[in-house]
Amino acid sequence: MPDAIFAHPRLAAVYDTFDGDRGDLDAYLDIVADLGAHRILDFGCGTGSLTARLPAGCDVTGYDPAAASLDIARTKSGTVDWRDTLTGLSGFDLVLMTGNVAQVFLTDDDWAHTLHTIHDLLRPGGHLVFETRRPEYRAWDEWAQRRPETRHVPGIGPVEQHFTLTEVHLPLVSFRYRYTFPDGETLTSDSTLRFRDRYDLDAGLTAAGFRITDVRQAPDRPAQQRVFLCEKP
């Protein structure tokens, strides 16, 4: 089940404002060009910040189980095939998982199932590209220092965001967002991410039938995050 920040209509509506400038997405457009991908699936597309920016002329599908996020995404592009199910899909040149998407699968079984599902969605020679945080850099220590902030959300007004690190029990890290709206309503969303080390990542990808072709530094936090380029032979 998606976290409330993606699934609740009022929280999905403020997500982009607090997510801020997404200049880091340019690096994924470069990867699309490098791979010559035409048929692309953005797996866990959220509000579609990347999906809607993928090159014109590509056959693009945006998948997310959170209907509220897809409602926002649909306002960004009428040419993307927005879906909340993977039923009937196959033959992709490229599957993308950006941001925290690859880390929301908390158990080994869930991660293995996801990788096998994506493997089946790709054509032979197709690629999976995903981003993940390096656990040795302990991103949660920085998160614990975050202070409340208020931003003006178009059509809504000033909204306050409060972040709380709720539990660190490696490899799992949990946190809570609390949002206060101009009318006084307060909504919360709880999330947990799994921080996988390189050994676990390599083993899982190999078991799912992928070959790692490149590992790059992520564009927004180069030292702390990695982007894996994996091929289905």
PDB file of N, CA and C in Angstrom, residues 64-142:
ATOM      1  N   ASP A  64       2.108   3.772 -11.232  1.00  0.00           N
ATOM      2  CA  ASP A  64       2.165   3.983  -9.782  1.00  0.00           C
ATOM      3  C   ASP A  64       0.869   3.452  -9.180  1.00  0.00           C
ATOM      4  N   PRO A  65       0.957   2.750  -8.042  1.00  0.00           N
ATOM      5  CA  PRO A  65      -0.260   2.236  -7.422  1.00  0.00           C
ATOM      6  C   PRO A  65      -1.078   3.302  -6.697  1.00  0.00           C
ATOM      7  N   ALA A  66      -0.517   4.522  -6.531  1.00  0.00           N
ATOM      8  CA  ALA A  66      -1.195   5.589  -5.796  1.00  0.00           C
ATOM      9  C   ALA A  66      -2.037   6.431  -6.747  1.00  0.00           C
ATOM     10  N   ALA A  67      -3.362   6.258  -6.698  1.00  0.00           N
ATOM     11  CA  ALA A  67      -4.253   6.954  -7.622  1.00  0.00           C
ATOM     12  C   ALA A  67      -4.166   8.471  -7.474  1.00  0.00           C
ATOM     13  N   ALA A  68      -3.984   8.969  -6.248  1.00  0.00           N
ATOM     14  CA  ALA A  68      -3.934  10.417  -6.041  1.00  0.00           C
ATOM     15  C   ALA A  68      -2.722  11.034  -6.730  1.00  0.00           C
ATOM     16  N   SER A  69      -1.594  10.324  -6.701  1.00  0.00           N
ATOM     17  CA  SER A  69      -0.401  10.814  -7.394  1.00  0.00           C
ATOM     18  C   SER A  69      -0.616  10.795  -8.905  1.00  0.00           C
ATOM     19  N   LEU A  70      -1.254   9.755  -9.419  1.00  0.00           N
ATOM     20  CA  LEU A  70      -1.524   9.687 -10.853  1.00  0.00           C
ATOM     21  C   LEU A  70      -2.459  10.807 -11.304  1.00  0.00           C
ATOM     22  N   ASP A  71      -3.384  11.212 -10.437  1.00  0.00           N
ATOM     23  CA  ASP A  71      -4.266  12.323 -10.782  1.00  0.00           C
ATOM     24  C   ASP A  71      -3.452  13.594 -11.016  1.00  0.00           C
ATOM     25  N   ILE A  72      -2.426  13.812 -10.197  1.00  0.00           N
ATOM     26  CA  ILE A  72      -1.542  14.967 -10.397  1.00  0.00           C
ATOM     27  C   ILE A  72      -0.735  14.775 -11.672  1.00  0.00           C
ATOM     28  N   ALA A  73      -0.213  13.576 -11.873  1.00  0.00           N
ATOM     29  CA  ALA A  73       0.623  13.300 -13.041  1.00  0.00           C
ATOM     30  C   ALA A  73      -0.126  13.546 -14.343  1.00  0.00           C
ATOM     31  N   ARG A  74      -1.384  13.192 -14.381  1.00  0.00           N
ATOM     32  CA  ARG A  74      -2.166  13.325 -15.622  1.00  0.00           C
ATOM     33  C   ARG A  74      -2.288  14.783 -16.064  1.00  0.00           C
ATOM     34  N   THR A  75      -2.166  15.712 -15.125  1.00  0.00           N
ATOM     35  CA  THR A  75      -2.252  17.131 -15.499  1.00  0.00           C
ATOM     36  C   THR A  75      -0.974  17.610 -16.184  1.00  0.00           C
ATOM     37  N   LYS A  76       0.092  16.801 -16.143  1.00  0.00           N
ATOM     38  CA  LYS A  76       1.389  17.213 -16.696  1.00  0.00           C
ATOM     39  C   LYS A  76       1.603  16.744 -18.127  1.00  0.00           C
ATOM     40  N   SER A  77       0.903  15.698 -18.524  1.00  0.00           N
ATOM     41  CA  SER A  77       1.071  15.189 -19.882  1.00  0.00           C
ATOM     42  C   SER A  77      -0.145  14.383 -20.290  1.00  0.00           C
ATOM     43  N   GLY A  78      -0.614  14.671 -21.498  1.00  0.00           N
ATOM     44  CA  GLY A  78      -1.711  13.891 -22.046  1.00  0.00           C
ATOM     45  C   GLY A  78      -1.256  12.806 -22.989  1.00  0.00           C
ATOM     46  N   THR A  79       0.063  12.702 -23.196  1.00  0.00           N
ATOM     47  CA  THR A  79       0.571  11.691 -24.127  1.00  0.00           C
ATOM     48  C   THR A  79       1.123  10.463 -23.407  1.00  0.00           C
ATOM     49  N   VAL A  80       1.393  10.577 -22.120  1.00  0.00           N
ATOM     50  CA  VAL A  80       1.868   9.436 -21.334  1.00  0.00           C
ATOM     51  C   VAL A  80       0.701   8.495 -21.049  1.00  0.00           C
ATOM     52  N   ASP A  81       0.978   7.211 -21.074  1.00  0.00           N
ATOM     53  CA  ASP A  81      -0.005   6.198 -20.680  1.00  0.00           C
ATOM     54  C   ASP A  81       0.125   5.996 -19.172  1.00  0.00           C
ATOM     55  N   TRP A  82      -0.733   6.671 -18.405  1.00  0.00           N
ATOM     56  CA  TRP A  82      -0.671   6.606 -16.938  1.00  0.00           C
ATOM     57  C   TRP A  82      -1.450   5.390 -16.455  1.00  0.00           C
ATOM     58  N   ARG A  83      -0.828   4.563 -15.605  1.00  0.00           N
ATOM     59  CA  ARG A  83      -1.458   3.313 -15.169  1.00  0.00           C
ATOM     60  C   ARG A  83      -1.226   3.049 -13.686  1.00  0.00           C
ATOM     61  N   ASP A  84      -2.225   2.389 -13.068  1.00  0.00           N
ATOM     62  CA  ASP A  84      -2.060   1.926 -11.689  1.00  0.00           C
ATOM     63  C   ASP A  84      -1.924   0.411 -11.630  1.00  0.00           C
ATOM     64  N   THR A  85      -1.735  -0.219 -12.781  1.00  0.00           N
ATOM     65  CA  THR A  85      -1.513  -1.666 -12.860  1.00  0.00           C
ATOM     66  C   THR A  85      -0.527  -1.952 -13.987  1.00  0.00           C
ATOM     67  N   LEU A  86       0.169  -3.072 -13.862  1.00  0.00           N
ATOM     68  CA  LEU A  86       1.121  -3.489 -14.892  1.00  0.00           C
ATOM     69  C   LEU A  86       0.530  -4.536 -15.830  1.00  0.00           C
ATOM     70  N   THR A  87      -0.711  -4.866 -15.625  1.00  0.00           N
ATOM     71  CA  THR A  87      -1.355  -5.917 -16.405  1.00  0.00           C
ATOM     72  C   THR A  87      -1.287  -5.620 -17.910  1.00  0.00           C
ATOM     73  N   GLY A  88      -0.824  -6.601 -18.668  1.00  0.00           N
ATOM     74  CA  GLY A  88      -0.802  -6.478 -20.116  1.00  0.00           C
ATOM     75  C   GLY A  88       0.400  -5.768 -20.695  1.00  0.00           C
ATOM     76  N   LEU A  89       1.333  -5.331 -19.857  1.00  0.00           N
ATOM     77  CA  LEU A  89       2.495  -4.582 -20.334  1.00  0.00           C
ATOM     78  C   LEU A  89       3.683  -5.512 -20.573  1.00  0.00           C
ATOM     79  N   SER A  90       4.487  -5.202 -21.593  1.00  0.00           N
ATOM     80  CA  SER A  90       5.712  -5.956 -21.880  1.00  0.00           C
ATOM     81  C   SER A  90       6.475  -5.236 -22.982  1.00  0.00           C
ATOM     82  N   GLY A  91       7.692  -5.712 -23.242  1.00  0.00           N
ATOM     83  CA  GLY A  91       8.457  -5.234 -24.386  1.00  0.00           C
ATOM     84  C   GLY A  91       9.099  -3.877 -24.250  1.00  0.00           C
ATOM     85  N   PHE A  92       9.386  -3.446 -23.016  1.00  0.00           N
ATOM     86  CA  PHE A  92       9.993  -2.125 -22.822  1.00  0.00           C
ATOM     87  C   PHE A  92      11.494  -2.154 -23.117  1.00  0.00           C
ATOM     88  N   ASP A  93      11.990  -1.048 -23.656  1.00  0.00           N
ATOM     89  CA  ASP A  93      13.427  -0.866 -23.838  1.00  0.00           C
ATOM     90  C   ASP A  93      14.104  -0.494 -22.524  1.00  0.00           C
ATOM     91  N   LEU A  94      13.366   0.232 -21.672  1.00  0.00           N
ATOM     92  CA  LEU A  94      13.952   0.787 -20.465  1.00  0.00           C
ATOM     93  C   LEU A  94      12.893   0.899 -19.380  1.00  0.00           C
ATOM     94  N   VAL A  95      13.242   0.462 -18.165  1.00  0.00           N
ATOM     95  CA  VAL A  95      12.425   0.683 -16.974  1.00  0.00           C
ATOM     96  C   VAL A  95      13.242   1.544 -16.013  1.00  0.00           C
ATOM     97  N   LEU A  96      12.648   2.626 -15.534  1.00  0.00           N
ATOM     98  CA  LEU A  96      13.313   3.559 -14.624  1.00  0.00           C
ATOM     99  C   LEU A  96      12.694   3.477 -13.242  1.00  0.00           C
ATOM    100  N   MET A  97      13.535   3.532 -12.205  1.00  0.00           N
ATOM    101  CA  MET A  97      13.081   3.702 -10.826  1.00  0.00           C
ATOM    102  C   MET A  97      13.962   4.779 -10.206  1.00  0.00           C
ATOM    103  N   THR A  98      13.402   5.974 -10.017  1.00  0.00           N
ATOM    104  CA  THR A  98      14.191   7.088  -9.493  1.00  0.00           C
ATOM    105  C   THR A  98      13.804   7.404  -8.057  1.00  0.00           C
ATOM    106  N   GLY A  99      14.560   8.314  -7.441  1.00  0.00           N
ATOM    107  CA  GLY A  99      14.276   8.697  -6.065  1.00  0.00           C
ATOM    108  C   GLY A  99      14.394   7.508  -5.130  1.00  0.00           C
ATOM    109  N   ASN A 100      13.401   7.369  -4.253  1.00  0.00           N
ATOM    110  CA  ASN A 100      13.424   6.305  -3.242  1.00  0.00           C
ATOM    111  C   ASN A 100      12.693   5.035  -3.667  1.00  0.00           C
ATOM    112  N   VAL A 101      12.254   4.965  -4.921  1.00  0.00           N
ATOM    113  CA  VAL A 101      11.383   3.859  -5.326  1.00  0.00           C
ATOM    114  C   VAL A 101      12.012   2.503  -5.047  1.00  0.00           C
ATOM    115  N   ALA A 102      13.290   2.322  -5.391  1.00  0.00           N
ATOM    116  CA  ALA A 102      13.926   1.018  -5.214  1.00  0.00           C
ATOM    117  C   ALA A 102      14.082   0.637  -3.744  1.00  0.00           C
ATOM    118  N   GLN A 103      13.931   1.605  -2.842  1.00  0.00           N
ATOM    119  CA  GLN A 103      14.135   1.325  -1.419  1.00  0.00           C
ATOM    120  C   GLN A 103      12.843   1.095  -0.650  1.00  0.00           C
ATOM    121  N   VAL A 104      11.701   1.185  -1.317  1.00  0.00           N
ATOM    122  CA  VAL A 104      10.443   0.969  -0.593  1.00  0.00           C
ATOM    123  C   VAL A 104      10.102  -0.508  -0.462  1.00  0.00           C
ATOM    124  N   PHE A 105      10.849  -1.382  -1.142  1.00  0.00           N
ATOM    125  CA  PHE A 105      10.611  -2.826  -1.050  1.00  0.00           C
ATOM    126  C   PHE A 105      11.442  -3.353   0.120  1.00  0.00           C
ATOM    127  N   LEU A 106      10.779  -3.648   1.217  1.00  0.00           N
ATOM    128  CA  LEU A 106      11.476  -3.827   2.488  1.00  0.00           C
ATOM    129  C   LEU A 106      11.997  -5.235   2.717  1.00  0.00           C
ATOM    130  N   THR A 107      11.344  -6.238   2.146  1.00  0.00           N
ATOM    131  CA  THR A 107      11.784  -7.611   2.373  1.00  0.00           C
ATOM    132  C   THR A 107      12.540  -8.130   1.162  1.00  0.00           C
ATOM    133  N   ASP A 108      13.344  -9.171   1.381  1.00  0.00           N
ATOM    134  CA  ASP A 108      14.058  -9.789   0.268  1.00  0.00           C
ATOM    135  C   ASP A 108      13.078 -10.332  -0.772  1.00  0.00           C
ATOM    136  N   ASP A 109      11.970 -10.901  -0.303  1.00  0.00           N
ATOM    137  CA  ASP A 109      10.989 -11.468  -1.233  1.00  0.00           C
ATOM    138  C   ASP A 109      10.344 -10.381  -2.089  1.00  0.00           C
ATOM    139  N   ASP A 110       9.989  -9.244  -1.461  1.00  0.00           N
ATOM    140  CA  ASP A 110       9.358  -8.161  -2.224  1.00  0.00           C
ATOM    141  C   ASP A 110      10.313  -7.596  -3.274  1.00  0.00           C
ATOM    142  N   TRP A 111      11.582  -7.434  -2.895  1.00  0.00           N
ATOM    143  CA  TRP A 111      12.571  -6.901  -3.831  1.00  0.00           C
ATOM    144  C   TRP A 111      12.809  -7.888  -4.972  1.00  0.00           C
ATOM    145  N   ALA A 112      12.933  -9.167  -4.647  1.00  0.00           N
ATOM    146  CA  ALA A 112      13.139 -10.183  -5.677  1.00  0.00           C
ATOM    147  C   ALA A 112      11.943 -10.240  -6.625  1.00  0.00           C
ATOM    148  N   HIS A 113      10.744 -10.177  -6.073  1.00  0.00           N
ATOM    149  CA  HIS A 113       9.542 -10.204  -6.911  1.00  0.00           C
ATOM    150  C   HIS A 113       9.515  -8.998  -7.850  1.00  0.00           C
ATOM    151  N   THR A 114       9.884  -7.836  -7.339  1.00  0.00           N
ATOM    152  CA  THR A 114       9.895  -6.624  -8.163  1.00  0.00           C
ATOM    153  C   THR A 114      10.902  -6.741  -9.292  1.00  0.00           C
ATOM    154  N   LEU A 115      12.103  -7.221  -8.978  1.00  0.00           N
ATOM    155  CA  LEU A 115      13.129  -7.364 -10.015  1.00  0.00           C
ATOM    156  C   LEU A 115      12.704  -8.374 -11.078  1.00  0.00           C
ATOM    157  N   HIS A 116      12.114  -9.481 -10.676  1.00  0.00           N
ATOM    158  CA  HIS A 116      11.653 -10.478 -11.647  1.00  0.00           C
ATOM    159  C   HIS A 116      10.511  -9.914 -12.501  1.00  0.00           C
ATOM    160  N   THR A 117       9.637  -9.134 -11.872  1.00  0.00           N
ATOM    161  CA  THR A 117       8.542  -8.503 -12.627  1.00  0.00           C
ATOM    162  C   THR A 117       9.097  -7.567 -13.690  1.00  0.00           C
ATOM    163  N   ILE A 118      10.071  -6.743 -13.312  1.00  0.00           N
ATOM    164  CA  ILE A 118      10.662  -5.808 -14.260  1.00  0.00           C
ATOM    165  C   ILE A 118      11.403  -6.563 -15.363  1.00  0.00           C
ATOM    166  N   HIS A 119      12.093  -7.628 -14.991  1.00  0.00           N
ATOM    167  CA  HIS A 119      12.788  -8.454 -15.991  1.00  0.00           C
ATOM    168  C   HIS A 119      11.802  -8.941 -17.055  1.00  0.00           C
ATOM    169  N   ASP A 120      10.616  -9.349 -16.617  1.00  0.00           N
ATOM    170  CA  ASP A 120       9.600  -9.826 -17.554  1.00  0.00           C
ATOM    171  C   ASP A 120       9.037  -8.696 -18.416  1.00  0.00           C
ATOM    172  N   LEU A 121       9.050  -7.480 -17.906  1.00  0.00           N
ATOM    173  CA  LEU A 121       8.506  -6.335 -18.640  1.00  0.00           C
ATOM    174  C   LEU A 121       9.445  -5.857 -19.745  1.00  0.00           C
ATOM    175  N   LEU A 122      10.735  -6.202 -19.638  1.00  0.00           N
ATOM    176  CA  LEU A 122      11.738  -5.729 -20.589  1.00  0.00           C
ATOM    177  C   LEU A 122      11.877  -6.678 -21.773  1.00  0.00           C
ATOM    178  N   ARG A 123      12.208  -6.129 -22.918  1.00  0.00           N
ATOM    179  CA  ARG A 123      12.597  -6.949 -24.067  1.00  0.00           C
ATOM    180  C   ARG A 123      14.028  -7.438 -23.843  1.00  0.00           C
ATOM    181  N   PRO A 124      14.453  -8.500 -24.523  1.00  0.00           N
ATOM    182  CA  PRO A 124      15.869  -8.891 -24.454  1.00  0.00           C
ATOM    183  C   PRO A 124      16.760  -7.733 -24.905  1.00  0.00           C
ATOM    184  N   GLY A 125      17.797  -7.441 -24.112  1.00  0.00           N
ATOM    185  CA  GLY A 125      18.656  -6.302 -24.391  1.00  0.00           C
ATOM    186  C   GLY A 125      18.166  -5.009 -23.774  1.00  0.00           C
ATOM    187  N   GLY A 126      16.974  -5.047 -23.128  1.00  0.00           N
ATOM    188  CA  GLY A 126      16.447  -3.863 -22.447  1.00  0.00           C
ATOM    189  C   GLY A 126      17.171  -3.605 -21.136  1.00  0.00           C
ATOM    190  N   HIS A 127      16.940  -2.420 -20.562  1.00  0.00           N
ATOM    191  CA  HIS A 127      17.671  -1.998 -19.371  1.00  0.00           C
ATOM    192  C   HIS A 127      16.742  -1.591 -18.222  1.00  0.00           C
ATOM    193  N   LEU A 128      17.190  -1.910 -17.020  1.00  0.00           N
ATOM    194  CA  LEU A 128      16.643  -1.363 -15.788  1.00  0.00           C
ATOM    195  C   LEU A 128      17.651  -0.349 -15.257  1.00  0.00           C
ATOM    196  N   VAL A 129      17.167   0.855 -14.937  1.00  0.00           N
ATOM    197  CA  VAL A 129      18.013   1.891 -14.344  1.00  0.00           C
ATOM    198  C   VAL A 129      17.345   2.340 -13.052  1.00  0.00           C
ATOM    199  N   PHE A 130      18.065   2.232 -11.936  1.00  0.00           N
ATOM    200  CA  PHE A 130      17.472   2.642 -10.667  1.00  0.00           C
ATOM    201  C   PHE A 130      18.504   3.321  -9.779  1.00  0.00           C
ATOM    202  N   GLU A 131      17.976   4.093  -8.850  1.00  0.00           N
ATOM    203  CA  GLU A 131      18.794   4.885  -7.927  1.00  0.00           C
ATOM    204  C   GLU A 131      18.647   4.319  -6.518  1.00  0.00           C
ATOM    205  N   THR A 132      19.732   4.330  -5.762  1.00  0.00           N
ATOM    206  CA  THR A 132      19.672   3.841  -4.386  1.00  0.00           C
ATOM    207  C   THR A 132      20.710   4.568  -3.536  1.00  0.00           C
ATOM    208  N   ARG A 133      20.427   4.698  -2.249  1.00  0.00           N
ATOM    209  CA  ARG A 133      21.316   5.398  -1.321  1.00  0.00           C
ATOM    210  C   ARG A 133      22.360   4.430  -0.750  1.00  0.00           C
ATOM    211  N   ARG A 134      23.551   4.931  -0.542  1.00  0.00           N
ATOM    212  CA  ARG A 134      24.620   4.119   0.030  1.00  0.00           C
ATOM    213  C   ARG A 134      24.518   4.165   1.559  1.00  0.00           C
ATOM    214  N   PRO A 135      24.297   3.018   2.223  1.00  0.00           N
ATOM    215  CA  PRO A 135      24.069   3.038   3.670  1.00  0.00           C
ATOM    216  C   PRO A 135      25.252   3.553   4.467  1.00  0.00           C
ATOM    217  N   GLU A 136      26.473   3.413   3.958  1.00  0.00           N
ATOM    218  CA  GLU A 136      27.644   3.844   4.728  1.00  0.00           C
ATOM    219  C   GLU A 136      27.698   5.347   4.949  1.00  0.00           C
ATOM    220  N   TYR A 137      26.906   6.106   4.179  1.00  0.00           N
ATOM    221  CA  TYR A 137      26.896   7.557   4.354  1.00  0.00           C
ATOM    222  C   TYR A 137      25.834   8.028   5.345  1.00  0.00           C
ATOM    223  N   ARG A 138      25.032   7.125   5.876  1.00  0.00           N
ATOM    224  CA  ARG A 138      24.112   7.401   6.979  1.00  0.00           C
ATOM    225  C   ARG A 138      23.278   8.670   6.731  1.00  0.00           C
ATOM    226  N   ALA A 139      22.527   8.651   5.655  1.00  0.00           N
ATOM    227  CA  ALA A 139      21.705   9.818   5.306  1.00  0.00           C
ATOM    228  C   ALA A 139      20.750  10.199   6.429  1.00  0.00           C
ATOM    229  N   TRP A 140      20.334   9.229   7.227  1.00  0.00           N
ATOM    230  CA  TRP A 140      19.373   9.497   8.296  1.00  0.00           C
ATOM    231  C   TRP A 140      19.927  10.439   9.358  1.00  0.00           C
ATOM    232  N   ASP A 141      21.257  10.499   9.519  1.00  0.00           N
ATOM    233  CA  ASP A 141      21.821  11.457  10.477  1.00  0.00           C
ATOM    234  C   ASP A 141      21.547  12.888  10.032  1.00  0.00           C
ATOM    235  N   GLU A 142      21.640  13.127   8.745  1.00  0.00           N
ATOM    236  CA  GLU A 142      21.318  14.452   8.199  1.00  0.00           C
ATOM    237  C   GLU A 142      19.816  14.721   8.304  1.00  0.00           C
TER     238      GLU A 142
END
